[in-house]
Amino acid sequence: MADPIKVLQLLGSTPASTYTVFERDQVLTHGQLNELSLYLNQQERLTRTNLVGVGVISGLDLAVEDAAVTVGPGLGITTDGDLVIRPEAVRYTHSKPYDDKQPQYAPFFPDGKTINKLVELTDEADPLGTPLPTPLAKQDWVVVLLVETSELDPDLCIGENCDNLGRKAMTKIRLLLALSDDAKALRATFQPVSERARSLPDMLATRPQLNTAMSNTTLFMSRYRDACNEVLNALNDALKQFGQDFAPELKSLFGSSPVEAWQLRLKDIFGQITIGNAQLIYGFFKDMVDTWNAMVDALLDTTAILLPGTSAFPKHLLLGSLQDPTALRTAFFPSVADTGAREAAARAGFLVRKLQAQMDCFFVPEDTVLRITPSMGEEVALEDRAIPWYYKPDISTQWNYRLNKRQQSETNLGYRANDYGGSVRARNPLGSAIAGYEMFRVEGHLGGDVNKVREELKAQVAQYNLPFKVHAVLAHNLKKFIRIRPQIRYTDLHRFHYLLRQDVAVRLDEGQRFTSKFSENMQAAVQQKTIPDQLENVVSVTQVVQTARNNMETLSAKAQPALAKTRYTAYREETRQTAWADKLGDQLQMLGDVRSKLGEVARNDIVSPIDSLIQTTHPIWLNWLDDLIVARDDREDDKLLLSRFVGDHPSLDHLGGTWRGGTLVLLYDDNGKVVGDFALPYTYEEVDEPEPEEPVLQRPPLLRPPIKDITPVGIVRPIKLDLDSLVTSRIDTQFAVSSKKLDDRILALNTDVDNRLKFTTSNVEGLVKGAFSVKEATGAAGLGGGRLVATGDTLLDELAQDVDYKRQRVQTLVDLVGRTDLTVDQRSKAQNMLTSAQGELGAAVGITAEHVVASKTNTASGGAANVASILAQSTMLVTDSAASTKLTAKLGTLEVAATDQNQKVLIGGLKNIGAIRG
């Protein structure tokens, strides 16, 4: 039995290394010719696999329909060097068996004996074809392209006669369907760098947990140390795996595996963490993560195969699964001679060396020169950012692959550009255009005094017109350690405070001028004997008003220097020194007492400045506003603590600088030393402006009359003096009438008239004494049980008690109407109540007087004299026009009806008082 036909692999054995060189007239044999053909064929195939690559180069995509599959045009190269060219798409609707009767391809016989289950795609014109099953997309098949290279021997031999026709080499492209499990075994058996890189982890730089619990520098450091520890552990695991999977490459680069040395160096760097460098070392670990990820990314791009060999997929290419045409496809593995592949490999090698350079060049800097370097954010590769200050200058040649390749490493921007011979731009990065940079590194500030660092930063920001702000917060929970705060946070509270100070100053000034004029008027009234100098509760009216004047002048002189200050802090300092408001209440109480004591002889026709000063609460408002300002400042100071600041600004992050248009936040300890920094993606800054000086406010003209044009007090002649005058006038009138009658009646009536005059005079004097010397006339001071009078007439006593009660109510309402703190509506209601009360009082006076007349009570002496006093005082308070008119009419009627001379004098006096007050 003849051997089965096999699929030939031309690179499956050692490539031919010799061939015959033909000479003239040489006799050629078939072996010599085949030798040359094999050499050329193998060289061509080796050129494809080693200088171009292997796999599906492009195209050969599947389009799966319900009952058909189309293989698109494309190119590919098998590992045996077969060039597959499919110029057009071919649609297949049928299939036919593919078994071991076909040329045998060793990968289809996994056990060497039995062929995998396979069918060959064909079309409806093939008589052996059957329609593909539907739906095709649910079938567990994978399309396999087979380059079937075989030799056919067409010789026909009968006995000893043979036609030596030679063998024919044939190549046929077949499209087969294989089960997915079998297809997986047909995948490439070699692993390029990219395949091994897939198992390397994608590293993450753990973010420190910044929250409101960070109340001191120890907690601040621990958060960054914890984050560094997590990164360190992840790096150790990743480096260990890297050393195992890429041992040949590491040995090629370093002579031996450097992984253990790297792990020891990382541990050493982690052990250097302190409060002052925690963020700096965290920045280094973030750099390591960035370089690691960039290295893995470059390794994933390193798909080239050095000397791929022939066993991976010698005569076949996988084109994809019917269920997922993108799965189970043979990738293209370019040659190491490919430009892109060479670039990816070179970049990966550079980044591996950069990992070691970063560890070798790291150190904890002690520089104090503050520098701002334009850079880019973490959205770009680490190599495209400025070199941080915690690397030695030697890092510059291992920082940026592109610049290293161009031999332009000196153009890297960085803090140490002067040390590594940086270019002109690198040495003066802020001296040229910076619009292309998204962030700015700030370095050389750690350990410095926060005030000096802040001022120097603000100076550089102003000098170079840099687009970010500078702020500072304290890493402590005690506000007493705050070193940087505005001189004053000037708000509308301060402006309102200034207005109230001016208001109080005006009130004090008007009060002073008022008391001066009041004192002059009262002293003049005493000198003119309009009022007595002595009152029942006042030893000397002139002394009392002079003392009030002196006290008011002293108060005003003490307060005005503070109130005149146009700056709030100046007012506070002056107030602290003079303490002008400490006894303001006592002094105003004294002025109120003077007003009360002199109420008998002094009357305000308008609300006086003293009344206004006594009633106003604006001095208290000044203290309240001071408290509010202090409370607000205290709340604002809370925002200068790290724990509060983190809560207010959750976007806070450490970048080693800050964003364009952002804010650099300096972090300092309780000694005022900078221990770290943060960045905000927006501007935030407490404006520290000089305290403004408010303008001196001028009093607008004509809005109110000046004090000099106001009569501050009306002199009130005492009721006793008014009644004495009225009684004297009445007696004179009666005496004149009596004299005239005596002249007319001559001597006949002389004795009778004398008796009447004596009787009348006695009664009038009784009225005066009864009305204004109640205690002496009646001994009423000795009454008890709340009784005002004791006449022996129970009804009269009750009527007098009712009149006095109504008098007190009217007096209370008079005082209420005179208050300045009432609203218009309140004042109107109070006035209505006063009018009603005066009507009731007038009616009560009339009823009581009527009872006196009807009972013919003698009010000249005894307990009834107190009744006369109550009626006189009450009549004085009936000022309402309607009530006064009604009372006067009532008294006029009673005067006519009175038959007793004493009653006529009493009723006439009351009527005259009512006429005067009404």
mmCIF file of N, CA and C in Angstrom, residues 451-552:
data_model
loop_
_atom_site.group_PDB
_atom_site.id
_atom_site.type_symbol
_atom_site.label_atom_id
_atom_site.label_comp_id
_atom_site.label_asym_id
_atom_site.label_seq_id
_atom_site.Cartn_x
_atom_site.Cartn_y
_atom_site.Cartn_z
ATOM 1 N N ASN A 451 4.966 81.920 55.703
ATOM 2 C CA ASN A 451 4.764 83.313 55.304
ATOM 3 C C ASN A 451 5.740 83.715 54.205
ATOM 4 N N LYS A 452 7.017 83.327 54.383
ATOM 5 C CA LYS A 452 8.016 83.680 53.373
ATOM 6 C C LYS A 452 7.757 82.946 52.063
ATOM 7 N N VAL A 453 7.427 81.652 52.175
ATOM 8 C CA VAL A 453 7.146 80.867 50.964
ATOM 9 C C VAL A 453 5.960 81.454 50.217
ATOM 10 N N ARG A 454 4.902 81.788 50.947
ATOM 11 C CA ARG A 454 3.706 82.339 50.305
ATOM 12 C C ARG A 454 4.011 83.669 49.621
ATOM 13 N N GLU A 455 4.737 84.523 50.309
ATOM 14 C CA GLU A 455 5.054 85.827 49.719
ATOM 15 C C GLU A 455 5.951 85.677 48.497
ATOM 16 N N GLU A 456 6.932 84.760 48.548
ATOM 17 C CA GLU A 456 7.808 84.565 47.402
ATOM 18 C C GLU A 456 7.047 83.974 46.224
ATOM 19 N N LEU A 457 6.144 83.039 46.515
ATOM 20 C CA LEU A 457 5.333 82.474 45.435
ATOM 21 C C LEU A 457 4.468 83.550 44.778
ATOM 22 N N LYS A 458 3.815 84.364 45.609
ATOM 23 C CA LYS A 458 2.963 85.414 45.059
ATOM 24 C C LYS A 458 3.785 86.416 44.267
ATOM 25 N N ALA A 459 5.021 86.640 44.699
ATOM 26 C CA ALA A 459 5.886 87.557 43.957
ATOM 27 C C ALA A 459 6.228 86.990 42.580
ATOM 28 N N GLN A 460 6.539 85.684 42.518
ATOM 29 C CA GLN A 460 6.846 85.073 41.219
ATOM 30 C C GLN A 460 5.609 85.002 40.331
ATOM 31 N N VAL A 461 4.464 84.704 40.943
ATOM 32 C CA VAL A 461 3.220 84.683 40.165
ATOM 33 C C VAL A 461 2.958 86.044 39.545
ATOM 34 N N ALA A 462 3.196 87.105 40.322
ATOM 35 C CA ALA A 462 2.989 88.463 39.802
ATOM 36 C C ALA A 462 4.051 88.820 38.776
ATOM 37 N N GLN A 463 5.299 88.435 39.028
ATOM 38 C CA GLN A 463 6.394 88.792 38.122
ATOM 39 C C GLN A 463 6.227 88.149 36.753
ATOM 40 N N TYR A 464 5.833 86.869 36.734
ATOM 41 C CA TYR A 464 5.732 86.136 35.472
ATOM 42 C C TYR A 464 4.292 86.021 34.976
ATOM 43 N N ASN A 465 3.372 86.673 35.669
ATOM 44 C CA ASN A 465 1.968 86.666 35.242
ATOM 45 C C ASN A 465 1.457 85.228 35.101
ATOM 46 N N LEU A 466 1.620 84.451 36.163
ATOM 47 C CA LEU A 466 1.254 83.037 36.123
ATOM 48 C C LEU A 466 -0.218 82.847 36.485
ATOM 49 N N PRO A 467 -0.880 81.882 35.832
ATOM 50 C CA PRO A 467 -2.340 81.733 35.990
ATOM 51 C C PRO A 467 -2.753 80.822 37.137
ATOM 52 N N PHE A 468 -2.329 81.107 38.360
ATOM 53 C CA PHE A 468 -2.835 80.352 39.500
ATOM 54 C C PHE A 468 -2.725 81.206 40.757
ATOM 55 N N LYS A 469 -3.477 80.777 41.790
ATOM 56 C CA LYS A 469 -3.514 81.482 43.059
ATOM 57 C C LYS A 469 -2.777 80.666 44.122
ATOM 58 N N VAL A 470 -2.490 81.330 45.239
ATOM 59 C CA VAL A 470 -1.783 80.677 46.340
ATOM 60 C C VAL A 470 -2.611 80.837 47.614
ATOM 61 N N HIS A 471 -2.779 79.728 48.322
ATOM 62 C CA HIS A 471 -3.528 79.725 49.581
ATOM 63 C C HIS A 471 -2.735 78.898 50.589
ATOM 64 N N ALA A 472 -3.092 78.990 51.865
ATOM 65 C CA ALA A 472 -2.391 78.221 52.891
ATOM 66 C C ALA A 472 -3.370 77.742 53.946
ATOM 67 N N VAL A 473 -3.192 76.496 54.407
ATOM 68 C CA VAL A 473 -4.036 75.933 55.470
ATOM 69 C C VAL A 473 -3.139 75.280 56.520
ATOM 70 N N LEU A 474 -3.673 75.180 57.719
ATOM 71 C CA LEU A 474 -2.936 74.642 58.866
ATOM 72 C C LEU A 474 -3.291 73.180 59.097
ATOM 73 N N ALA A 475 -2.261 72.346 59.300
ATOM 74 C CA ALA A 475 -2.484 70.936 59.611
ATOM 75 C C ALA A 475 -2.579 70.782 61.129
ATOM 76 N N HIS A 476 -3.612 71.323 61.703
ATOM 77 C CA HIS A 476 -3.826 71.266 63.142
ATOM 78 C C HIS A 476 -5.285 71.561 63.410
ATOM 79 N N ASN A 477 -5.753 71.237 64.627
ATOM 80 C CA ASN A 477 -7.144 71.512 64.952
ATOM 81 C C ASN A 477 -7.306 72.697 65.904
ATOM 82 N N LEU A 478 -6.212 73.377 66.258
ATOM 83 C CA LEU A 478 -6.268 74.556 67.115
ATOM 84 C C LEU A 478 -6.010 75.804 66.288
ATOM 85 N N LYS A 479 -6.984 76.689 66.306
ATOM 86 C CA LYS A 479 -6.895 77.887 65.457
ATOM 87 C C LYS A 479 -5.848 78.891 65.937
ATOM 88 N N LYS A 480 -5.366 78.699 67.151
ATOM 89 C CA LYS A 480 -4.359 79.639 67.658
ATOM 90 C C LYS A 480 -3.044 79.524 66.886
ATOM 91 N N PHE A 481 -2.848 78.411 66.149
ATOM 92 C CA PHE A 481 -1.616 78.221 65.388
ATOM 93 C C PHE A 481 -1.722 78.750 63.954
ATOM 94 N N ILE A 482 -2.845 79.319 63.602
ATOM 95 C CA ILE A 482 -2.996 79.860 62.245
ATOM 96 C C ILE A 482 -2.027 81.023 62.051
ATOM 97 N N ARG A 483 -1.209 80.925 60.996
ATOM 98 C CA ARG A 483 -0.205 81.954 60.744
ATOM 99 C C ARG A 483 -0.619 82.921 59.640
ATOM 100 N N ILE A 484 -1.487 82.477 58.778
ATOM 101 C CA ILE A 484 -1.851 83.314 57.634
ATOM 102 C C ILE A 484 -3.357 83.489 57.606
ATOM 103 N N ARG A 485 -3.779 84.721 57.802
ATOM 104 C CA ARG A 485 -5.180 85.083 57.681
ATOM 105 C C ARG A 485 -5.214 86.549 57.238
ATOM 106 N N PRO A 486 -6.303 86.998 56.618
ATOM 107 C CA PRO A 486 -6.384 88.408 56.209
ATOM 108 C C PRO A 486 -6.309 89.332 57.421
ATOM 109 N N GLN A 487 -5.764 90.529 57.206
ATOM 110 C CA GLN A 487 -5.737 91.512 58.284
ATOM 111 C C GLN A 487 -7.150 91.785 58.786
ATOM 112 N N ILE A 488 -8.075 91.871 57.889
ATOM 113 C CA ILE A 488 -9.477 92.064 58.248
ATOM 114 C C ILE A 488 -10.334 91.520 57.115
ATOM 115 N N ARG A 489 -11.402 90.848 57.474
ATOM 116 C CA ARG A 489 -12.358 90.380 56.471
ATOM 117 C C ARG A 489 -13.499 91.383 56.446
ATOM 118 N N TYR A 490 -13.348 92.398 55.616
ATOM 119 C CA TYR A 490 -14.279 93.528 55.638
ATOM 120 C C TYR A 490 -15.546 93.167 54.871
ATOM 121 N N THR A 491 -16.687 93.261 55.560
ATOM 122 C CA THR A 491 -17.962 92.872 54.963
ATOM 123 C C THR A 491 -18.991 93.971 55.202
ATOM 124 N N ASP A 492 -20.218 93.689 54.807
ATOM 125 C CA ASP A 492 -21.309 94.643 55.035
ATOM 126 C C ASP A 492 -21.598 94.816 56.520
ATOM 127 N N LEU A 493 -21.218 93.849 57.337
ATOM 128 C CA LEU A 493 -21.377 94.025 58.784
ATOM 129 C C LEU A 493 -20.546 95.208 59.270
ATOM 130 N N HIS A 494 -19.336 95.356 58.726
ATOM 131 C CA HIS A 494 -18.483 96.479 59.118
ATOM 132 C C HIS A 494 -19.076 97.799 58.631
ATOM 133 N N ARG A 495 -19.628 97.776 57.434
ATOM 134 C CA ARG A 495 -20.218 99.015 56.899
ATOM 135 C C ARG A 495 -21.451 99.416 57.713
ATOM 136 N N PHE A 496 -22.269 98.446 58.091
ATOM 137 C CA PHE A 496 -23.434 98.742 58.921
ATOM 138 C C PHE A 496 -22.988 99.228 60.300
ATOM 139 N N HIS A 497 -21.924 98.641 60.816
ATOM 140 C CA HIS A 497 -21.371 99.073 62.099
ATOM 141 C C HIS A 497 -20.962 100.542 62.034
ATOM 142 N N TYR A 498 -20.369 100.921 60.914
ATOM 143 C CA TYR A 498 -19.941 102.316 60.760
ATOM 144 C C TYR A 498 -21.158 103.244 60.752
ATOM 145 N N LEU A 499 -22.230 102.863 60.071
ATOM 146 C CA LEU A 499 -23.441 103.685 60.050
ATOM 147 C C LEU A 499 -24.024 103.828 61.457
ATOM 148 N N LEU A 500 -24.055 102.740 62.209
ATOM 149 C CA LEU A 500 -24.580 102.820 63.573
ATOM 150 C C LEU A 500 -23.692 103.694 64.457
ATOM 151 N N ARG A 501 -22.373 103.630 64.247
ATOM 152 C CA ARG A 501 -21.488 104.510 65.024
ATOM 153 C C ARG A 501 -21.803 105.974 64.739
ATOM 154 N N GLN A 502 -22.060 106.260 63.481
ATOM 155 C CA GLN A 502 -22.401 107.651 63.143
ATOM 156 C C GLN A 502 -23.737 108.047 63.765
ATOM 157 N N ASP A 503 -24.680 107.093 63.791
ATOM 158 C CA ASP A 503 -25.981 107.369 64.390
ATOM 159 C C ASP A 503 -25.845 107.663 65.885
ATOM 160 N N VAL A 504 -25.080 106.837 66.586
ATOM 161 C CA VAL A 504 -24.882 107.053 68.020
ATOM 162 C C VAL A 504 -24.154 108.364 68.260
ATOM 163 N N ALA A 505 -23.169 108.673 67.391
ATOM 164 C CA ALA A 505 -22.433 109.929 67.549
ATOM 165 C C ALA A 505 -23.369 111.124 67.398
ATOM 166 N N VAL A 506 -24.282 111.049 66.420
ATOM 167 C CA VAL A 506 -25.233 112.147 66.215
ATOM 168 C C VAL A 506 -26.158 112.272 67.427
ATOM 169 N N ARG A 507 -26.623 111.153 67.931
ATOM 170 C CA ARG A 507 -27.520 111.192 69.095
ATOM 171 C C ARG A 507 -26.811 111.790 70.310
ATOM 172 N N LEU A 508 -25.574 111.427 70.537
ATOM 173 C CA LEU A 508 -24.828 111.979 71.668
ATOM 174 C C LEU A 508 -24.601 113.473 71.495
ATOM 175 N N ASP A 509 -24.268 113.868 70.260
ATOM 176 C CA ASP A 509 -24.041 115.290 70.000
ATOM 177 C C ASP A 509 -25.318 116.095 70.213
ATOM 178 N N GLU A 510 -26.427 115.612 69.681
ATOM 179 C CA GLU A 510 -27.700 116.313 69.869
ATOM 180 C C GLU A 510 -28.123 116.288 71.334
ATOM 181 N N GLY A 511 -27.860 115.179 72.020
ATOM 182 C CA GLY A 511 -28.184 115.100 73.438
ATOM 183 C C GLY A 511 -27.391 116.104 74.250
ATOM 184 N N GLN A 512 -26.126 116.275 73.881
ATOM 185 C CA GLN A 512 -25.299 117.247 74.602
ATOM 186 C C GLN A 512 -25.835 118.665 74.406
ATOM 187 N N ARG A 513 -26.139 119.022 73.151
ATOM 188 C CA ARG A 513 -26.654 120.370 72.890
ATOM 189 C C ARG A 513 -28.029 120.568 73.533
ATOM 190 N N PHE A 514 -28.817 119.497 73.539
ATOM 191 C CA PHE A 514 -30.140 119.594 74.147
ATOM 192 C C PHE A 514 -30.027 119.849 75.656
ATOM 193 N N THR A 515 -29.173 119.074 76.326
ATOM 194 C CA THR A 515 -29.050 119.262 77.782
ATOM 195 C C THR A 515 -28.490 120.640 78.116
ATOM 196 N N SER A 516 -27.622 121.151 77.230
ATOM 197 C CA SER A 516 -27.093 122.503 77.479
ATOM 198 C C SER A 516 -28.219 123.528 77.438
ATOM 199 N N LYS A 517 -29.064 123.443 76.418
ATOM 200 C CA LYS A 517 -30.153 124.408 76.305
ATOM 201 C C LYS A 517 -31.216 124.177 77.378
ATOM 202 N N PHE A 518 -31.449 122.910 77.684
ATOM 203 C CA PHE A 518 -32.399 122.569 78.734
ATOM 204 C C PHE A 518 -31.954 123.168 80.073
ATOM 205 N N SER A 519 -30.655 123.044 80.358
ATOM 206 C CA SER A 519 -30.125 123.599 81.604
ATOM 207 C C SER A 519 -30.290 125.113 81.650
ATOM 208 N N GLU A 520 -30.012 125.765 80.512
ATOM 209 C CA GLU A 520 -30.149 127.222 80.468
ATOM 210 C C GLU A 520 -31.599 127.642 80.691
ATOM 211 N N ASN A 521 -32.530 126.951 80.030
ATOM 212 C CA ASN A 521 -33.949 127.309 80.170
ATOM 213 C C ASN A 521 -34.453 127.114 81.601
ATOM 214 N N MET A 522 -34.069 126.010 82.219
ATOM 215 C CA MET A 522 -34.526 125.735 83.572
ATOM 216 C C MET A 522 -33.961 126.733 84.567
ATOM 217 N N GLN A 523 -32.674 127.061 84.418
ATOM 218 C CA GLN A 523 -32.068 128.033 85.320
ATOM 219 C C GLN A 523 -32.718 129.408 85.154
ATOM 220 N N ALA A 524 -33.046 129.765 83.918
ATOM 221 C CA ALA A 524 -33.717 131.053 83.673
ATOM 222 C C ALA A 524 -35.110 131.059 84.299
ATOM 223 N N ALA A 525 -35.817 129.931 84.199
ATOM 224 C CA ALA A 525 -37.160 129.856 84.771
ATOM 225 C C ALA A 525 -37.122 130.011 86.284
ATOM 226 N N VAL A 526 -36.088 129.425 86.892
ATOM 227 C CA VAL A 526 -35.956 129.571 88.345
ATOM 228 C C VAL A 526 -35.674 131.030 88.723
ATOM 229 N N GLN A 527 -34.757 131.650 87.920
ATOM 230 C CA GLN A 527 -34.412 133.056 88.205
ATOM 231 C C GLN A 527 -35.617 133.974 88.031
ATOM 232 N N GLN A 528 -36.468 133.657 87.053
ATOM 233 C CA GLN A 528 -37.661 134.485 86.803
ATOM 234 C C GLN A 528 -38.823 134.078 87.711
ATOM 235 N N LYS A 529 -38.571 133.111 88.598
ATOM 236 C CA LYS A 529 -39.567 132.621 89.545
ATOM 237 C C LYS A 529 -40.800 132.060 88.855
ATOM 238 N N THR A 530 -40.566 131.610 87.611
ATOM 239 C CA THR A 530 -41.651 130.897 86.935
ATOM 240 C C THR A 530 -41.871 129.543 87.596
ATOM 241 N N ILE A 531 -40.773 128.948 88.021
ATOM 242 C CA ILE A 531 -40.835 127.693 88.772
ATOM 243 C C ILE A 531 -40.004 127.853 90.021
ATOM 244 N N PRO A 532 -40.318 127.101 91.067
ATOM 245 C CA PRO A 532 -39.499 127.165 92.279
ATOM 246 C C PRO A 532 -38.196 126.399 92.094
ATOM 247 N N ASP A 533 -37.159 126.751 92.828
ATOM 248 C CA ASP A 533 -35.881 126.049 92.746
ATOM 249 C C ASP A 533 -35.933 124.740 93.527
ATOM 250 N N GLN A 534 -36.845 124.670 94.458
ATOM 251 C CA GLN A 534 -36.998 123.461 95.258
ATOM 252 C C GLN A 534 -38.338 122.799 94.945
ATOM 253 N N LEU A 535 -38.273 121.490 94.781
ATOM 254 C CA LEU A 535 -39.482 120.709 94.590
ATOM 255 C C LEU A 535 -39.549 119.661 95.688
ATOM 256 N N GLU A 536 -40.614 118.908 95.693
ATOM 257 C CA GLU A 536 -40.812 117.945 96.773
ATOM 258 C C GLU A 536 -39.662 116.938 96.843
ATOM 259 N N ASN A 537 -39.155 116.465 95.644
ATOM 260 C CA ASN A 537 -38.083 115.467 95.602
ATOM 261 C C ASN A 537 -36.776 116.036 95.082
ATOM 262 N N VAL A 538 -36.679 117.331 94.891
ATOM 263 C CA VAL A 538 -35.495 117.967 94.323
ATOM 264 C C VAL A 538 -35.047 119.085 95.256
ATOM 265 N N VAL A 539 -33.812 118.988 95.719
ATOM 266 C CA VAL A 539 -33.287 120.027 96.608
ATOM 267 C C VAL A 539 -33.067 121.315 95.851
ATOM 268 N N SER A 540 -32.452 121.170 94.627
ATOM 269 C CA SER A 540 -32.182 122.364 93.821
ATOM 270 C C SER A 540 -32.317 122.009 92.356
ATOM 271 N N VAL A 541 -33.291 122.635 91.696
ATOM 272 C CA VAL A 541 -33.485 122.396 90.265
ATOM 273 C C VAL A 541 -32.255 122.804 89.485
ATOM 274 N N THR A 542 -31.663 123.937 89.808
ATOM 275 C CA THR A 542 -30.504 124.434 89.055
ATOM 276 C C THR A 542 -29.316 123.491 89.182
ATOM 277 N N GLN A 543 -29.104 122.918 90.351
ATOM 278 C CA GLN A 543 -27.982 121.999 90.531
ATOM 279 C C GLN A 543 -28.210 120.698 89.760
ATOM 280 N N VAL A 544 -29.460 120.216 89.781
ATOM 281 C CA VAL A 544 -29.769 118.966 89.083
ATOM 282 C C VAL A 544 -29.526 119.093 87.583
ATOM 283 N N VAL A 545 -30.031 120.173 86.988
ATOM 284 C CA VAL A 545 -29.880 120.327 85.535
ATOM 285 C C VAL A 545 -28.427 120.584 85.169
ATOM 286 N N GLN A 546 -27.674 121.284 86.010
ATOM 287 C CA GLN A 546 -26.256 121.536 85.732
ATOM 288 C C GLN A 546 -25.460 120.230 85.798
ATOM 289 N N THR A 547 -25.787 119.372 86.784
ATOM 290 C CA THR A 547 -25.117 118.073 86.885
ATOM 291 C C THR A 547 -25.407 117.213 85.656
ATOM 292 N N ALA A 548 -26.679 117.230 85.221
ATOM 293 C CA ALA A 548 -27.043 116.480 84.010
ATOM 294 C C ALA A 548 -26.270 116.987 82.809
ATOM 295 N N ARG A 549 -26.145 118.296 82.724
ATOM 296 C CA ARG A 549 -25.402 118.895 81.605
ATOM 297 C C ARG A 549 -23.939 118.459 81.639
ATOM 298 N N ASN A 550 -23.332 118.511 82.820
ATOM 299 C CA ASN A 550 -21.927 118.129 82.938
ATOM 300 C C ASN A 550 -21.724 116.659 82.592
ATOM 301 N N ASN A 551 -22.623 115.801 83.075
ATOM 302 C CA ASN A 551 -22.504 114.361 82.795
ATOM 303 C C ASN A 551 -22.651 114.072 81.310
ATOM 304 N N MET A 552 -23.577 114.772 80.663
ATOM 305 C CA MET A 552 -23.780 114.565 79.228
ATOM 306 C C MET A 552 -22.563 115.021 78.438
#
